[in-house]
Short mmCIF file of C-alpha atoms in Angstrom, two decimals:
data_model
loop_
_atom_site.label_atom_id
_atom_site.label_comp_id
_atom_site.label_asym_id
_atom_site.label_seq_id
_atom_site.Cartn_x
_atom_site.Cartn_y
_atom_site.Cartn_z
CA UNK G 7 116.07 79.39 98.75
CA UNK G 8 112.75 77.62 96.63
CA UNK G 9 113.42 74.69 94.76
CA UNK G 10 110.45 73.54 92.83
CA UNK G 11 109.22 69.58 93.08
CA UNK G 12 110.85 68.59 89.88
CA UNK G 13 114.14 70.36 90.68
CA UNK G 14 114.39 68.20 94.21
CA UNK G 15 113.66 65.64 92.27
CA UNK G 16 116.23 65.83 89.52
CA UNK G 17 118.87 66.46 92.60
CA UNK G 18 117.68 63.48 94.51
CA UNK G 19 117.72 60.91 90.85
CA UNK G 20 121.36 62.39 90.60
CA UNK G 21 122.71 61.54 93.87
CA UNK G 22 121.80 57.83 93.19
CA UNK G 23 124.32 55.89 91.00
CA UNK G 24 124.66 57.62 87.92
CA UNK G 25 123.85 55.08 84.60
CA UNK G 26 126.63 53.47 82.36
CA UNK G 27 125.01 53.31 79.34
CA UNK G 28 124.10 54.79 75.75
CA UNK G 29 121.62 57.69 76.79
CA UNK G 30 121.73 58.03 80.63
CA UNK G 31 120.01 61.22 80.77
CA UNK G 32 116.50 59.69 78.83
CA UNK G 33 116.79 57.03 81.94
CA UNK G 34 117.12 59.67 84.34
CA UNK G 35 114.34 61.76 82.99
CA UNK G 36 111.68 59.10 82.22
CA UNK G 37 112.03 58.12 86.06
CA UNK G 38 111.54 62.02 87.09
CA UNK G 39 108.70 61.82 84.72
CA UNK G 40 110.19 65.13 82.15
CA UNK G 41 111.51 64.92 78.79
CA UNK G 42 115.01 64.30 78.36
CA UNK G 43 115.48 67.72 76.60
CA UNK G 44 113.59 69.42 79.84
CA UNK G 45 116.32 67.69 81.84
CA UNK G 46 119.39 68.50 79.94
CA UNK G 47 118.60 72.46 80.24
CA UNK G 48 117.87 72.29 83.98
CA UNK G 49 121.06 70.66 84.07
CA UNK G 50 122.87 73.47 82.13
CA UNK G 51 121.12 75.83 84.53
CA UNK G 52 121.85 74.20 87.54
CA UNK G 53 125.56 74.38 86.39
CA UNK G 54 125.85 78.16 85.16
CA UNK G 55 123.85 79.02 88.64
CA UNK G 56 126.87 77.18 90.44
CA UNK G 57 124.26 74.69 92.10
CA UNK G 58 125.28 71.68 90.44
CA UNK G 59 129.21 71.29 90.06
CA UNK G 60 129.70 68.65 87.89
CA UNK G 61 128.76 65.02 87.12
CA UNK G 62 131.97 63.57 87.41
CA UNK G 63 133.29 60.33 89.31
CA UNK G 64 134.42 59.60 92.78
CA UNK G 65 137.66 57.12 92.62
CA UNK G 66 138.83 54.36 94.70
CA UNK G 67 142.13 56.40 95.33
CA UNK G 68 144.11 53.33 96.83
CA UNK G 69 143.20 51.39 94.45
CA UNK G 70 143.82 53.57 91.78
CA UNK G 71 147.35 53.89 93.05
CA UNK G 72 147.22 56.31 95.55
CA UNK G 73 147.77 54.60 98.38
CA UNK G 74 148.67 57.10 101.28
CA UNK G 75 147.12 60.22 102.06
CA UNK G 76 147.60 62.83 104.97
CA UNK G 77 145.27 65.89 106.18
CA UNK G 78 148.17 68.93 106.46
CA UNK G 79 147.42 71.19 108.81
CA UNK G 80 149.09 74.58 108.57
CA UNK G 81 149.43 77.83 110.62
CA UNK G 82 148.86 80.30 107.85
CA UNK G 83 149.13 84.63 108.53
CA UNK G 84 145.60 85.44 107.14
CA UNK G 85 147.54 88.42 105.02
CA UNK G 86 149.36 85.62 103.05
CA UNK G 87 146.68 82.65 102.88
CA UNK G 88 145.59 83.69 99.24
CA UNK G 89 149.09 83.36 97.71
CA UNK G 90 149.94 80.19 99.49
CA UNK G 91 147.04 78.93 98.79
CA UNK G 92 147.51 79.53 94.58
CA UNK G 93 150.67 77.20 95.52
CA UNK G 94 149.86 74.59 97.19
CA UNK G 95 146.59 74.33 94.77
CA UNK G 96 148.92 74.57 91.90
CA UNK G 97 150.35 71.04 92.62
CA UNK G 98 147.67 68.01 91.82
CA UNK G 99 149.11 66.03 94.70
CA UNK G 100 146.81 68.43 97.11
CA UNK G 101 142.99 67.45 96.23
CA UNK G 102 141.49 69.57 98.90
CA UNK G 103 142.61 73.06 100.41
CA UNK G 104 140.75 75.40 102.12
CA UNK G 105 140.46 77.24 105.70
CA UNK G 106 139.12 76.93 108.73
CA UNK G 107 138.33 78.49 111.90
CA UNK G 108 141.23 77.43 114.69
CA UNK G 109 140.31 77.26 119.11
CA UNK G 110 142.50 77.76 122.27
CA UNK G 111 144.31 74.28 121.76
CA UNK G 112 144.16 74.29 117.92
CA UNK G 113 146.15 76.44 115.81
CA UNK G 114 145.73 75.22 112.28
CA UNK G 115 143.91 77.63 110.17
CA UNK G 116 144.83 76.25 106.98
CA UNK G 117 143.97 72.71 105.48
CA UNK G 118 144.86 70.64 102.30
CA UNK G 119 144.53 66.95 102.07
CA UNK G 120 147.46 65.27 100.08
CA UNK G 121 147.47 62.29 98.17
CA UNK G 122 150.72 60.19 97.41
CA UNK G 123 151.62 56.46 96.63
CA UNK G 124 153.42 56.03 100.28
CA UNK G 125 153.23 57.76 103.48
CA UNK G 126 156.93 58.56 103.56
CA UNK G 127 156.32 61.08 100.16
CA UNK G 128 153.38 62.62 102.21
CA UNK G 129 156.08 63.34 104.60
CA UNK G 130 158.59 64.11 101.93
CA UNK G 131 155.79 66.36 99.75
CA UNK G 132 154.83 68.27 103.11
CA UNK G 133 158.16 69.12 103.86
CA UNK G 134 158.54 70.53 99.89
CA UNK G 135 155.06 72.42 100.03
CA UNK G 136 156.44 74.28 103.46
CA UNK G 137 159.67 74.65 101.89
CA UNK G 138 157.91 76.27 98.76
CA UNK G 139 155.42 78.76 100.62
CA UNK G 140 157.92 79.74 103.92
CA UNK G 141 154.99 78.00 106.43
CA UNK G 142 157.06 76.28 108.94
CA UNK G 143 154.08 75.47 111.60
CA UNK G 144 152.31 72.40 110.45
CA UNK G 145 151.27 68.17 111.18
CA UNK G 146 150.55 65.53 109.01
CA UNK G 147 147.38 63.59 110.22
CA UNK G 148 147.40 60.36 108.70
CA UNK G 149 144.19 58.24 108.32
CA UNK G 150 144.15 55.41 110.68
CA UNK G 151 140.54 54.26 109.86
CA UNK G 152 137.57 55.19 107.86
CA UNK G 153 134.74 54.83 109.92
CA UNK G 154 132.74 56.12 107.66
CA UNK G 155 132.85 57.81 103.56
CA UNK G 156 129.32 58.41 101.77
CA UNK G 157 127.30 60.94 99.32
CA UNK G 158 125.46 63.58 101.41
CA UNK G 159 121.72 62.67 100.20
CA UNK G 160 119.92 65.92 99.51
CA UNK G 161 116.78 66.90 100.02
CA UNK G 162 115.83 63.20 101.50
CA UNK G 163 112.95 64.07 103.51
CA UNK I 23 143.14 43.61 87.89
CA UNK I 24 145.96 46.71 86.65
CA UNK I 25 145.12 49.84 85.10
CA UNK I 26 146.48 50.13 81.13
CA UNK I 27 147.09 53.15 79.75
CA UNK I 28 143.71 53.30 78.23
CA UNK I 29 142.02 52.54 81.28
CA UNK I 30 143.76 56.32 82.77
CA UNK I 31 143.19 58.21 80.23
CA UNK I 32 139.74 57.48 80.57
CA UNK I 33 139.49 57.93 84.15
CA UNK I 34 141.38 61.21 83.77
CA UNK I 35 138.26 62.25 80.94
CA UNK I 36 135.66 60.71 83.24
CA UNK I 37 136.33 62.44 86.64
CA UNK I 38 136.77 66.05 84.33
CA UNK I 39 133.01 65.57 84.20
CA UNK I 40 130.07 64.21 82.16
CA UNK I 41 128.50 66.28 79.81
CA UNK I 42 125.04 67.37 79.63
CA UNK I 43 124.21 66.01 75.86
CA UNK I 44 122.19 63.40 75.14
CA UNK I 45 125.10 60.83 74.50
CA UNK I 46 127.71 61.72 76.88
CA UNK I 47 129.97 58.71 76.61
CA UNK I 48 129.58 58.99 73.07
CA UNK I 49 131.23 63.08 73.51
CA UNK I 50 134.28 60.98 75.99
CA UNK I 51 134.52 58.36 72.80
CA UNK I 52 135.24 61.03 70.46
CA UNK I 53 137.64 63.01 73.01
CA UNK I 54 139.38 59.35 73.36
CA UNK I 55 139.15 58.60 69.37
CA UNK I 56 137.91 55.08 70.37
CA UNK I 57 134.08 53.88 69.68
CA UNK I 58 131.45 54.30 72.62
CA UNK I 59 130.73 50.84 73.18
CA UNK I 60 134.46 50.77 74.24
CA UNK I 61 134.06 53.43 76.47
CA UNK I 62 130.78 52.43 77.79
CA UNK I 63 131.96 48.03 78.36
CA UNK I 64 135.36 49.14 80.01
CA UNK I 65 133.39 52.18 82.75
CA UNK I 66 131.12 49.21 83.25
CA UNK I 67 134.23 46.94 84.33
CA UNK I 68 136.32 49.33 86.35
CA UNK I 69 132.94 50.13 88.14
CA UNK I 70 132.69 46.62 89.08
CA UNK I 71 136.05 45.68 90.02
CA UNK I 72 136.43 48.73 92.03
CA UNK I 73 137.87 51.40 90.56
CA UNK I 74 135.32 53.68 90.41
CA UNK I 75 133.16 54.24 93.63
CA UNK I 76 130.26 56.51 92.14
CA UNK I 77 129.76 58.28 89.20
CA UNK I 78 127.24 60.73 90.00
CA UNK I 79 126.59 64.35 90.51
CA UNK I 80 128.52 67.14 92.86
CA UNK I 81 126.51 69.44 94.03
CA UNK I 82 127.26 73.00 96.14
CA UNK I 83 125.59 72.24 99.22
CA UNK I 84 125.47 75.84 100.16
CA UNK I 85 123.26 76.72 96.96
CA UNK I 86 121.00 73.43 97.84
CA UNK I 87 120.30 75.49 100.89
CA UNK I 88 122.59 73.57 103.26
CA UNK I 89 125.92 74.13 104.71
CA UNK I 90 129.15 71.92 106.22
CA UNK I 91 131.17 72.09 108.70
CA UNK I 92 134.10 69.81 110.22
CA UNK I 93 134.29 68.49 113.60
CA UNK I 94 137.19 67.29 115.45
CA UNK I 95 136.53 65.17 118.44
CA UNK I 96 138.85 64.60 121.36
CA UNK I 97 137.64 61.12 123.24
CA UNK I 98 138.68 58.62 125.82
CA UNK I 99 140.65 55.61 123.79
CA UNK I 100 138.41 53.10 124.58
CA UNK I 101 135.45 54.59 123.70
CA UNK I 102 136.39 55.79 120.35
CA UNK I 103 134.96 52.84 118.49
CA UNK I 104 131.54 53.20 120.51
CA UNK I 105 131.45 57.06 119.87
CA UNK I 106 132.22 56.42 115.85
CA UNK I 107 129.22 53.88 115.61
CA UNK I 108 126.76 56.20 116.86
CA UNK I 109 128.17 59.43 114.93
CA UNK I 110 128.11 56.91 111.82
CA UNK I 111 124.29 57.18 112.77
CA UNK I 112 123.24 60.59 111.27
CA UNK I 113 122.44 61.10 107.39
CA UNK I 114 124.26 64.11 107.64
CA UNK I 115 127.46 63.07 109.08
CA UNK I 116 128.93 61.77 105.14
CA UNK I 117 132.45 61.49 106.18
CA UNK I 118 134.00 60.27 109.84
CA UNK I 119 137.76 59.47 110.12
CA UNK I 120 139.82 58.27 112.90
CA UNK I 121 143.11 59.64 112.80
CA UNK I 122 146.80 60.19 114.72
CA UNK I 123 146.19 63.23 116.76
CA UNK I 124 144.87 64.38 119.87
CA UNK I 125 141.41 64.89 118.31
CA UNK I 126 141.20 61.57 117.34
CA UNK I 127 137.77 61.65 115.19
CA UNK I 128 137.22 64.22 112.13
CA UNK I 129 133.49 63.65 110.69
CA UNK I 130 131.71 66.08 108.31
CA UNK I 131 128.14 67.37 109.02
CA UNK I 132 126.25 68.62 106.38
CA UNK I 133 122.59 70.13 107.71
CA UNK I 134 120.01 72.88 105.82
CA UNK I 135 119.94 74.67 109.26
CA UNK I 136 122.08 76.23 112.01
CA UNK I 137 120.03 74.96 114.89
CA UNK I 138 120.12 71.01 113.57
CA UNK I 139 123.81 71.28 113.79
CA UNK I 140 123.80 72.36 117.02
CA UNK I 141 121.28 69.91 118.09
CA UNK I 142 123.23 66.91 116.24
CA UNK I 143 126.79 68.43 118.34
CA UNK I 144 125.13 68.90 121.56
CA UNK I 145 123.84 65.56 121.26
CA UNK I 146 127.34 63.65 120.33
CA UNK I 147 129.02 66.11 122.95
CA UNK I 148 126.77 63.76 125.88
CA UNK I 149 127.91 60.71 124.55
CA UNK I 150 130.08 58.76 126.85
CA UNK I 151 133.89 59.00 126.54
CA UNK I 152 133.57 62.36 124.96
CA UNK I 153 135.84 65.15 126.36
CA UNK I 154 135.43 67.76 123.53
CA UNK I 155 134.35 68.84 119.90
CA UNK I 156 135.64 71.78 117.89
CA UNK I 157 133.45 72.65 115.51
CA UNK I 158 135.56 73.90 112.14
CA UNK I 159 133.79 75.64 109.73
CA UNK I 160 135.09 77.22 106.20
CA UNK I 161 134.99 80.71 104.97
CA UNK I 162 137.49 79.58 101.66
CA UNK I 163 137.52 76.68 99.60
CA UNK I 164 140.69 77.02 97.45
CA UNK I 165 140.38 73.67 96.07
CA UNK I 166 137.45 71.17 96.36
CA UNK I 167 137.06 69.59 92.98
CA UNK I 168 139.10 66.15 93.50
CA UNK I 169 140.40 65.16 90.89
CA UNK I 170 143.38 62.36 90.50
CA UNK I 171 145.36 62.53 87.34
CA UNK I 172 146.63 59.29 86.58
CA UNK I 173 149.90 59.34 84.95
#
């Protein structure tokens, strides 16, 4: 995969705090050294090409009110992990869900990461979501500290 | 500092994305009928007391070239806090968790090549109190857009 100069460049100016103010994207783009309309179309490329999801924000969750949240791990047939997947996704308590390889001493082949106002409703919400989809086999991994939460920084070398 | 009603609605708008136009808070204004310097003073304020940790772009790593993995780390107790300080070391480890299981670290690794996450495993694998690694990579993402709706 090539990615020409000013492409790394727009994807490292985008990984830095993105500007609060009136025209963001002229900031953006007089630091990269294009024109703001030269910007705004790689943008709209980057997105259709699926390289660039979104510009969105990342929350405080517990401060936001979500104050408890649990990795689920799940023992999932492979033959059914597309339909339980389209419910648990369905529900907007689950922020994360996708699957992953298991080893001798590790079953789980199926992960979503709930978020809930107490760790008693992850409990409760777990216990609904296996109830819902018929998966019986699963733990609730609770946070105990976060040693560590930042942006991956692209292209940095 | 509590969240009004306002304040949700526009974090709801916010974290649905930014658009690409030249005055994108101006586009959220409109969406929220309220002016953009409203828009604009109160992102500024929940920014600063906390609310918001980044607003900024999400990329697919995999189409940047790079790919992720999980790791799950089983190691002694009382070395956990050593073995977490150097794993917070790497620029590619983004995310490292401790949490209440056997494998009692979960970090994510995010490298543009097979052999530097090899290298980077191999290398925490030889760190002192460490008894084993699984390395868990993805084949499906159902769901990796976070988004909280605040209700």
């Amino acid at each position: 995969m090539e990615f020409s100069e000013v492409d790394k460049k727009i994807v490292r100016a985008l990984q830095s705090d993105f500007p609060i103010c009136s025209e963001p994207y002229r900031k953006i783009a007089e630091d990269i050294g294009i024109s703001q309309e030269e910007l705004l179309n790689r943008l709209n490329e980057m997105k259709e090409e699926g390289i660039l999801r979104k510009m969105g924000a990342v929350l405080r969750h517990v401060e936001v009110g979500f104050k408890a949240n649990a990795l689920v791990v799940w023992v999932v047939p492979p033959e059914q992990m597309d339909e339980v997947a389209a419910k648990m996704c369905a529900h907007s308590e689950v922020t994360h869900c996708y699957d992953r390889n298991t080893a001798p001493d590790w079953p789980y082949n199926f992960y979503t990461m709930i978020h809930m106002d107490s760790k008693e409703s992850c409990i409760e919400f777990a216990r609904e979501l296996s109830e819902e989809t018929g998966i019986t086999e699963y733990e609730l991994q609770f946070t105990e500290k976060e040693w560590k939460k930042t942006s991956m920084q692209y292209f940095a070398e | 500092m509590e969240l009004t009603a306002f304040d949700k609605q526009l974090l709801n708008v916010l974290q649905c994305g930014v658009q690409f136009v030249p005055k994108p808070y101006e586009a959220m204004a409109q969406q929220l009928g309220v002016s953009e310097d409203r828009v604009i003073s109160r992102l500024q304020e929940l920014k600063k007391s906390g609310f918001i940790r980044k607003v900024g772009a999400f990329f697919n790593s995999d189409k940047l070239g790079y790919s992720g993995t999980l790791v799950a780390a089983k190691i002694e107790p009382e070395q956990v806090a050593a073995v977490a300080a150097r794993i917070n070391e790497y620029p590619e480890i983004t995310h490292n968790y401790q949490r209440t299981c056997g494998y009692v670290l979960w970090f994510t690794a995010i490298t543009h090549c097979d052999e530097r996450r090899k290298q980077i495993l191999a290398e925490i694998r030889q760190l002192p109190g460490v008894i084993s690694l699984l390395d868990l990579y993805s084949q499906k993402k159902y769901k990796i857009d976070v988004q909280f709706k605040l209700k």
